[in-house]
Short mmCIF file of C-alpha atoms in Angstrom, two decimals:
data_model
loop_
_atom_site.label_atom_id
_atom_site.label_comp_id
_atom_site.label_asym_id
_atom_site.label_seq_id
_atom_site.Cartn_x
_atom_site.Cartn_y
_atom_site.Cartn_z
CA VAL A 1 -105.62 124.22 14.84
CA GLY A 2 -105.00 120.50 14.47
CA ALA A 3 -107.39 119.68 17.31
CA ARG A 4 -110.15 121.68 15.66
CA VAL A 5 -109.52 119.90 12.36
CA VAL A 6 -109.85 116.42 13.85
CA ASP A 7 -112.99 117.43 15.74
CA VAL A 8 -114.61 118.39 12.46
CA VAL A 9 -113.60 115.42 10.33
CA ALA A 10 -114.37 112.78 12.94
CA VAL A 11 -118.09 113.45 12.75
CA ILE A 12 -118.20 111.55 9.46
CA GLN A 13 -119.24 108.15 10.79
CA PRO A 14 -121.34 106.11 8.35
CA ALA A 15 -121.78 102.41 9.04
CA GLY A 16 -120.98 99.16 7.27
CA PRO A 17 -118.76 96.05 7.06
CA ALA A 18 -115.27 95.78 5.69
CA GLY A 19 -113.82 95.25 2.30
CA GLY A 20 -110.39 94.04 1.42
CA GLY A 21 -107.95 92.83 -1.15
CA THR A 22 -104.62 91.12 -1.51
CA PRO A 23 -101.60 92.95 -0.11
CA THR A 24 -98.53 93.58 -2.18
CA GLU A 25 -95.64 91.24 -1.50
CA GLY A 26 -93.48 92.92 1.12
CA ALA A 27 -96.26 95.24 2.24
CA SER A 28 -98.60 94.67 5.14
CA LYS A 29 -102.36 94.47 4.78
CA GLY A 30 -104.64 96.84 6.66
CA GLY A 31 -108.35 97.26 7.06
CA ALA A 32 -109.67 93.80 6.32
CA SER A 33 -111.76 93.33 9.44
CA THR A 34 -115.45 92.65 9.03
CA GLY A 35 -118.30 94.32 10.67
CA GLY A 36 -119.51 94.83 14.14
CA GLN A 37 -120.84 97.91 15.84
CA GLY A 38 -117.53 99.76 15.74
CA ALA A 39 -116.89 102.75 17.97
CA THR A 40 -119.85 105.00 17.37
CA GLY A 41 -121.65 103.89 20.52
CA GLY A 42 -124.94 102.66 19.15
CA SER A 43 -125.54 103.71 15.54
CA PRO A 44 -126.87 100.79 13.46
CA PRO A 45 -124.38 99.24 11.03
CA GLY A 46 -124.88 99.86 7.33
CA GLN A 47 -123.59 98.22 4.19
CA ALA A 48 -120.59 99.47 2.20
CA THR A 49 -121.65 98.39 -1.28
CA GLY A 50 -119.21 100.37 -3.41
CA SER A 51 -116.02 99.17 -4.99
CA VAL A 52 -112.91 98.83 -2.81
CA ILE A 53 -110.73 101.94 -2.50
CA ASN A 54 -107.02 101.08 -2.38
CA LEU A 55 -104.85 103.38 -0.27
CA GLY A 56 -101.10 103.39 0.26
CA ASN A 57 -98.80 104.17 3.15
CA VAL A 58 -95.01 104.37 3.07
CA GLY A 59 -92.92 105.34 6.06
CA THR A 60 -89.71 104.78 7.99
CA TYR A 61 -90.77 102.14 10.48
CA SER A 62 -87.44 100.45 11.22
CA GLY A 63 -83.90 101.42 12.22
CA VAL A 64 -82.97 104.19 14.63
CA MET A 65 -85.41 106.61 13.01
CA GLY A 66 -88.25 104.10 13.16
CA ALA A 67 -88.88 104.97 16.81
CA ILE A 68 -90.30 108.31 15.69
CA ALA A 69 -93.24 106.50 14.08
CA THR A 70 -94.05 104.19 17.00
CA GLY A 71 -97.59 102.88 16.64
CA ALA A 72 -98.20 104.55 13.27
CA GLN A 73 -98.75 101.46 11.14
CA GLN A 74 -100.95 99.81 13.75
CA THR A 75 -103.04 102.96 14.14
CA LEU A 76 -103.50 103.17 10.39
CA GLN A 77 -104.91 99.67 10.40
CA VAL A 78 -107.19 100.64 13.30
CA TRP A 79 -108.46 103.55 11.24
CA ALA A 80 -109.08 101.27 8.25
CA GLU A 81 -110.94 98.68 10.32
CA TYR A 82 -112.98 101.36 12.08
CA THR A 83 -113.81 103.01 8.76
CA ASN A 84 -114.86 99.73 7.19
CA ALA A 85 -117.03 98.94 10.20
CA HIS A 86 -118.81 102.26 9.69
CA GLY A 87 -119.61 102.36 6.00
CA GLY A 88 -116.19 102.83 4.43
CA LEU A 89 -115.45 106.03 2.54
CA ASN A 90 -118.79 107.25 1.30
CA GLY A 91 -119.98 103.66 0.96
CA HIS A 92 -116.69 102.25 -0.36
CA PRO A 93 -114.66 99.83 1.80
CA VAL A 94 -110.98 100.73 2.08
CA HIS A 95 -107.90 98.56 1.75
CA VAL A 96 -104.54 99.93 2.91
CA TYR A 97 -101.13 98.80 1.68
CA SER A 98 -98.39 99.80 4.13
CA ALA A 99 -94.64 99.33 3.74
CA ASP A 100 -91.37 100.29 5.44
CA ASP A 101 -88.81 102.21 3.37
CA GLY A 102 -86.07 101.85 6.00
CA GLY A 103 -85.24 105.53 5.61
CA ASP A 104 -83.95 105.01 2.06
CA PRO A 105 -85.26 107.50 -0.55
CA SER A 106 -84.92 105.13 -3.53
CA THR A 107 -86.76 102.39 -1.65
CA SER A 108 -89.52 104.84 -0.77
CA GLN A 109 -90.03 105.87 -4.39
CA THR A 110 -89.97 102.27 -5.59
CA LEU A 111 -92.61 101.28 -3.04
CA MET A 112 -94.83 104.18 -4.09
CA GLN A 113 -94.51 103.30 -7.76
CA GLN A 114 -95.30 99.66 -7.01
CA MET A 115 -98.41 100.55 -5.02
CA VAL A 116 -99.70 102.89 -7.73
CA SER A 117 -98.95 100.70 -10.76
CA GLN A 118 -99.61 97.24 -9.33
CA ASP A 119 -102.01 97.80 -6.45
CA HIS A 120 -103.94 100.68 -8.04
CA VAL A 121 -103.56 102.94 -5.02
CA ILE A 122 -105.38 106.24 -5.59
CA ALA A 123 -104.00 108.11 -2.57
CA PHE A 124 -101.44 107.81 0.20
CA VAL A 125 -102.42 108.44 3.80
CA GLY A 126 -100.45 109.04 6.98
CA ASN A 127 -96.95 108.71 5.49
CA GLU A 128 -94.33 108.97 8.23
CA ASP A 129 -91.35 109.73 5.98
CA PRO A 130 -89.21 112.57 7.34
CA LEU A 131 -86.09 111.27 5.56
CA THR A 132 -87.68 110.22 2.28
CA LEU A 133 -90.48 112.69 1.54
CA GLN A 134 -88.65 114.48 -1.27
CA ALA A 135 -88.08 111.24 -3.18
CA GLY A 136 -91.78 110.75 -3.77
CA ILE A 137 -93.02 114.29 -4.35
CA ASN A 138 -92.13 114.52 -8.04
CA TYR A 139 -93.58 111.09 -8.75
CA LEU A 140 -96.82 111.84 -6.91
CA SER A 141 -97.13 115.13 -8.78
CA GLN A 142 -96.62 113.46 -12.17
CA GLN A 143 -99.19 110.77 -11.39
CA HIS A 144 -101.67 113.20 -9.78
CA ILE A 145 -101.71 111.08 -6.62
CA PRO A 146 -102.31 112.95 -3.35
CA ALA A 147 -100.62 112.23 -0.04
CA VAL A 148 -103.05 113.07 2.76
CA GLY A 149 -101.39 113.65 6.12
CA GLY A 150 -98.10 112.51 7.57
CA ASP A 151 -95.30 113.51 9.93
CA LEU A 152 -95.38 117.20 8.80
CA LEU A 153 -91.71 117.69 9.68
CA ASP A 154 -90.76 119.07 6.27
CA ASP A 155 -91.89 122.54 5.17
CA GLN A 156 -92.88 121.05 1.81
CA TRP A 157 -96.01 119.67 3.46
CA PHE A 158 -97.21 123.27 3.49
CA THR A 159 -95.77 124.43 0.15
CA THR A 160 -96.83 121.67 -2.26
CA PRO A 161 -100.52 122.27 -2.96
CA GLY A 162 -102.42 119.63 -4.89
CA VAL A 163 -99.98 116.91 -3.85
CA LEU A 164 -99.39 117.09 -0.09
CA PHE A 165 -102.32 117.74 2.23
CA PRO A 166 -101.21 118.40 5.85
CA GLU A 167 -103.52 117.28 8.63
CA GLY A 168 -102.19 119.50 11.40
CA ALA A 169 -100.05 122.41 12.44
CA GLU A 170 -96.73 123.45 10.91
CA LEU A 171 -93.67 122.58 13.01
CA VAL A 172 -92.54 126.17 13.47
CA HIS A 173 -95.84 127.05 15.17
CA ILE A 174 -95.57 124.03 17.46
CA VAL A 175 -92.07 125.09 18.44
CA ASP A 176 -93.14 128.67 19.17
CA ALA A 177 -96.11 127.51 21.24
CA THR A 178 -93.90 125.27 23.37
CA VAL A 179 -91.23 127.90 23.99
CA LYS A 180 -93.90 130.45 24.89
CA ALA A 181 -95.43 128.04 27.41
CA ALA A 182 -92.03 127.50 29.04
CA ALA A 183 -91.34 131.24 29.12
CA ALA A 184 -94.72 131.85 30.77
CA ALA A 185 -93.60 129.43 33.49
CA GLY A 186 -90.43 131.47 34.07
CA LYS A 187 -88.11 129.22 32.07
CA THR A 188 -86.62 131.79 29.73
CA LYS A 189 -82.98 130.66 29.42
CA LEU A 190 -83.38 128.36 26.46
CA GLY A 191 -81.04 125.63 25.30
CA ILE A 192 -81.46 123.64 22.08
CA MET A 193 -80.45 120.08 21.24
CA TYR A 194 -80.99 119.25 17.58
CA CYS A 195 -80.44 115.97 15.75
CA VAL A 196 -78.25 115.86 12.68
CA GLU A 197 -80.34 113.20 10.95
CA LEU A 198 -83.48 115.27 10.31
CA PRO A 199 -83.25 118.44 8.17
CA ALA A 200 -86.12 119.95 10.16
CA CYS A 201 -84.04 119.98 13.36
CA PRO A 202 -81.40 122.58 12.35
CA GLU A 203 -84.12 124.53 10.54
CA GLN A 204 -85.96 125.05 13.81
CA LEU A 205 -82.70 126.04 15.53
CA ASN A 206 -82.18 128.72 12.87
CA HIS A 207 -85.74 129.96 13.42
CA LEU A 208 -85.14 130.39 17.14
CA LYS A 209 -81.71 131.96 16.57
CA ASN A 210 -83.12 134.47 14.11
CA GLY A 211 -85.53 136.14 16.48
CA GLY A 212 -87.95 133.31 17.16
CA ALA A 213 -86.84 132.72 20.74
CA GLN A 214 -86.95 136.43 21.59
CA ALA A 215 -90.43 136.76 20.10
CA ASP A 216 -91.52 133.82 22.26
CA GLY A 217 -90.23 135.51 25.41
CA ALA A 218 -87.04 133.49 25.80
CA SER A 219 -83.29 133.95 25.30
CA LEU A 220 -81.38 131.30 23.36
CA VAL A 221 -78.21 130.90 25.44
CA TRP A 222 -76.91 127.49 24.32
CA SER A 223 -77.23 124.94 21.53
CA SER A 224 -75.65 121.66 20.48
CA SER A 225 -76.12 119.04 17.79
CA TYR A 226 -76.41 115.33 18.52
CA SER A 227 -77.09 112.02 16.78
CA VAL A 228 -80.05 109.76 17.51
CA THR A 229 -77.48 106.96 17.90
CA GLN A 230 -75.64 108.89 20.61
CA ALA A 231 -75.43 106.88 23.84
CA ASP A 232 -74.32 109.53 26.32
CA PHE A 233 -75.13 113.23 26.74
CA THR A 234 -73.07 114.03 29.83
CA SER A 235 -70.81 116.54 28.11
CA GLN A 236 -73.78 118.47 26.73
CA CYS A 237 -75.47 118.43 30.15
CA ILE A 238 -72.39 119.96 31.77
CA SER A 239 -72.08 122.57 29.03
CA ALA A 240 -75.75 123.57 29.19
CA LYS A 241 -75.67 123.81 32.97
CA ALA A 242 -72.63 126.10 32.81
CA ALA A 243 -74.45 128.33 30.32
CA GLY A 244 -77.30 128.88 32.79
CA VAL A 245 -79.91 126.98 30.79
CA ASN A 246 -83.17 126.34 32.63
CA ALA A 247 -85.16 124.91 29.69
CA ILE A 248 -83.94 122.53 26.98
CA PHE A 249 -85.83 121.94 23.75
CA LEU A 250 -84.77 118.66 22.17
CA PHE A 251 -85.51 118.38 18.47
CA GLY A 252 -85.44 114.66 17.86
CA ASP A 253 -86.70 111.35 19.16
CA ALA A 254 -88.12 110.40 22.56
CA ASN A 255 -85.42 107.80 23.26
CA SER A 256 -82.68 110.42 22.98
CA LEU A 257 -84.67 112.77 25.19
CA ALA A 258 -84.90 110.11 27.90
CA ARG A 259 -81.17 109.35 27.74
CA MET A 260 -80.29 113.02 27.99
CA ALA A 261 -82.59 113.59 30.96
CA THR A 262 -81.00 110.67 32.81
CA ASN A 263 -77.47 111.91 32.11
CA CYS A 264 -78.32 115.47 33.16
CA ALA A 265 -79.98 114.33 36.39
CA ALA A 266 -76.74 112.54 37.27
CA GLN A 267 -75.03 115.96 37.00
CA GLN A 268 -77.62 117.58 39.32
CA PHE A 269 -78.95 119.45 36.32
CA GLU A 270 -82.72 119.26 35.92
CA PRO A 271 -83.99 121.86 33.45
CA LEU A 272 -87.52 121.96 32.08
CA TYR A 273 -87.57 119.73 29.01
CA GLU A 274 -89.46 120.60 25.87
CA ALA A 275 -90.23 118.48 22.83
CA SER A 276 -92.41 118.54 19.73
CA SER A 277 -94.37 115.75 18.07
CA VAL A 278 -91.66 113.23 17.18
CA GLY A 279 -90.07 113.65 20.61
CA VAL A 280 -93.30 112.84 22.42
CA SER A 281 -94.33 109.24 23.02
CA ALA A 282 -95.92 107.10 25.73
CA SER A 283 -92.46 106.04 26.92
CA VAL A 284 -91.75 109.45 28.47
CA SER A 285 -94.66 109.20 30.89
CA SER A 286 -92.84 106.70 33.10
CA ASP A 287 -89.55 108.64 33.20
CA SER A 288 -89.29 110.66 36.42
CA SER A 289 -86.40 112.67 34.95
CA LEU A 290 -88.90 114.20 32.55
CA ASN A 291 -91.51 115.25 35.10
CA GLY A 292 -93.04 118.56 34.04
CA MET A 293 -91.97 118.19 30.41
CA LEU A 294 -93.80 120.33 27.86
CA GLY A 295 -94.73 118.63 24.60
CA SER A 296 -96.64 120.02 21.64
CA ILE A 297 -98.35 117.84 19.06
CA ALA A 298 -99.45 118.78 15.54
CA THR A 299 -102.90 117.20 15.81
CA PHE A 300 -104.29 116.09 19.21
CA PRO A 301 -102.94 114.51 22.42
CA TRP A 302 -103.30 110.76 21.88
CA MET A 303 -103.78 110.11 25.61
CA ASP A 304 -106.86 112.33 26.02
CA ALA A 305 -110.56 111.91 25.29
CA TYR A 306 -112.00 115.29 26.23
CA THR A 307 -113.69 115.94 22.87
CA PRO A 308 -116.12 113.68 20.97
CA ALA A 309 -113.57 113.24 18.17
CA GLN A 310 -110.85 112.12 20.56
CA ASP A 311 -113.28 109.76 22.27
CA VAL A 312 -113.95 108.05 18.93
CA TYR A 313 -110.21 107.53 18.51
CA GLN A 314 -109.85 106.10 22.01
CA GLN A 315 -112.73 103.69 21.55
CA ALA A 316 -111.39 102.53 18.18
CA MET A 317 -107.92 101.90 19.61
CA ARG A 318 -109.34 99.94 22.54
CA GLN A 319 -111.46 97.82 20.23
CA TYR A 320 -109.01 97.04 17.45
CA ALA A 321 -105.51 97.43 18.95
CA PRO A 322 -105.59 97.57 22.76
CA ASN A 323 -101.91 96.64 23.09
CA VAL A 324 -100.46 99.25 20.74
CA VAL A 325 -98.02 101.71 22.33
CA PRO A 326 -99.24 105.10 21.09
CA SER A 327 -97.30 108.23 20.25
CA ALA A 328 -97.70 111.54 18.46
CA ALA A 329 -97.46 109.50 15.26
CA SER A 330 -100.60 107.62 16.28
CA SER A 331 -102.71 110.76 16.53
CA ALA A 332 -101.17 112.09 13.29
CA VAL A 333 -102.05 108.94 11.35
CA TRP A 334 -105.59 108.79 12.76
CA THR A 335 -106.18 112.44 11.88
CA SER A 336 -104.78 111.83 8.40
CA GLY A 337 -107.33 109.10 7.85
CA GLN A 338 -110.18 111.26 9.12
CA LEU A 339 -109.07 114.11 6.86
CA LEU A 340 -109.10 111.72 3.91
CA ALA A 341 -112.61 110.62 4.88
CA ALA A 342 -113.75 114.22 4.93
#
């Protein structure tokens, strides 16, 4: 579903130079690049003559949970620069204020209030805030400020109409799709590792316990909690191996997934690994312990360019941020921006 959405919204490609403004103190400026051909591959540039549209972005970009949003802020700036190089939003150049809440709910709400009251932000886009989403929902609702796209880890993305506008698939569907793919490959003895930091992690465990795994063609035979700060997973590897697990779904970050795979390989235990969105990043591609891993993403695979919409993304990233390490957060943020444009 997410891939079809981004294919539709990416066709909106007007042309024009950039606009800009002054960033809030403590927030980083995005989308102030001027002009050029952009990534449309030949369409003549136009002029964005409207007033500047101020957009906000608040996310957890530091600390142990910051790894989940790798590349998100940089990709948001790429989207802003690309948009401004192609006519802005319906002729209006965009200016993006982006700030790190450090995973603290009160900081998140304060940053949102500051951007709305001082910077005149009319919408938020691509918020990666799995720990702090709730803090801003009531404020956004009171101010009639929409948040378009984000990490989508909380069910409230799909139950708060008029305030939160999800850009991709709901987590439960991503989980089911991944487990079904593993079961189709003969990996039906499912084990679950779920992080204690994110509320969405135990929620997905409960879904699979309460009939989800069986409906997907698998049997849930083992589960264990863990912390994203956990350094060693040897005990869990031994326990899962003894339970007969042949596929492990890790709900959490890519760094923890890599550490677990290394520890399990040392125990001659090499199950099929599964991950969803936040557990999928470019770093896993170089880890031989994760060969064959299945990963589902809410929007589109950031490493591919097999549709015109994905090709636009790839060209924009190469032009404006060739050194950015991408992740599922990158494709989520890009899609959020394209949904806002639509």
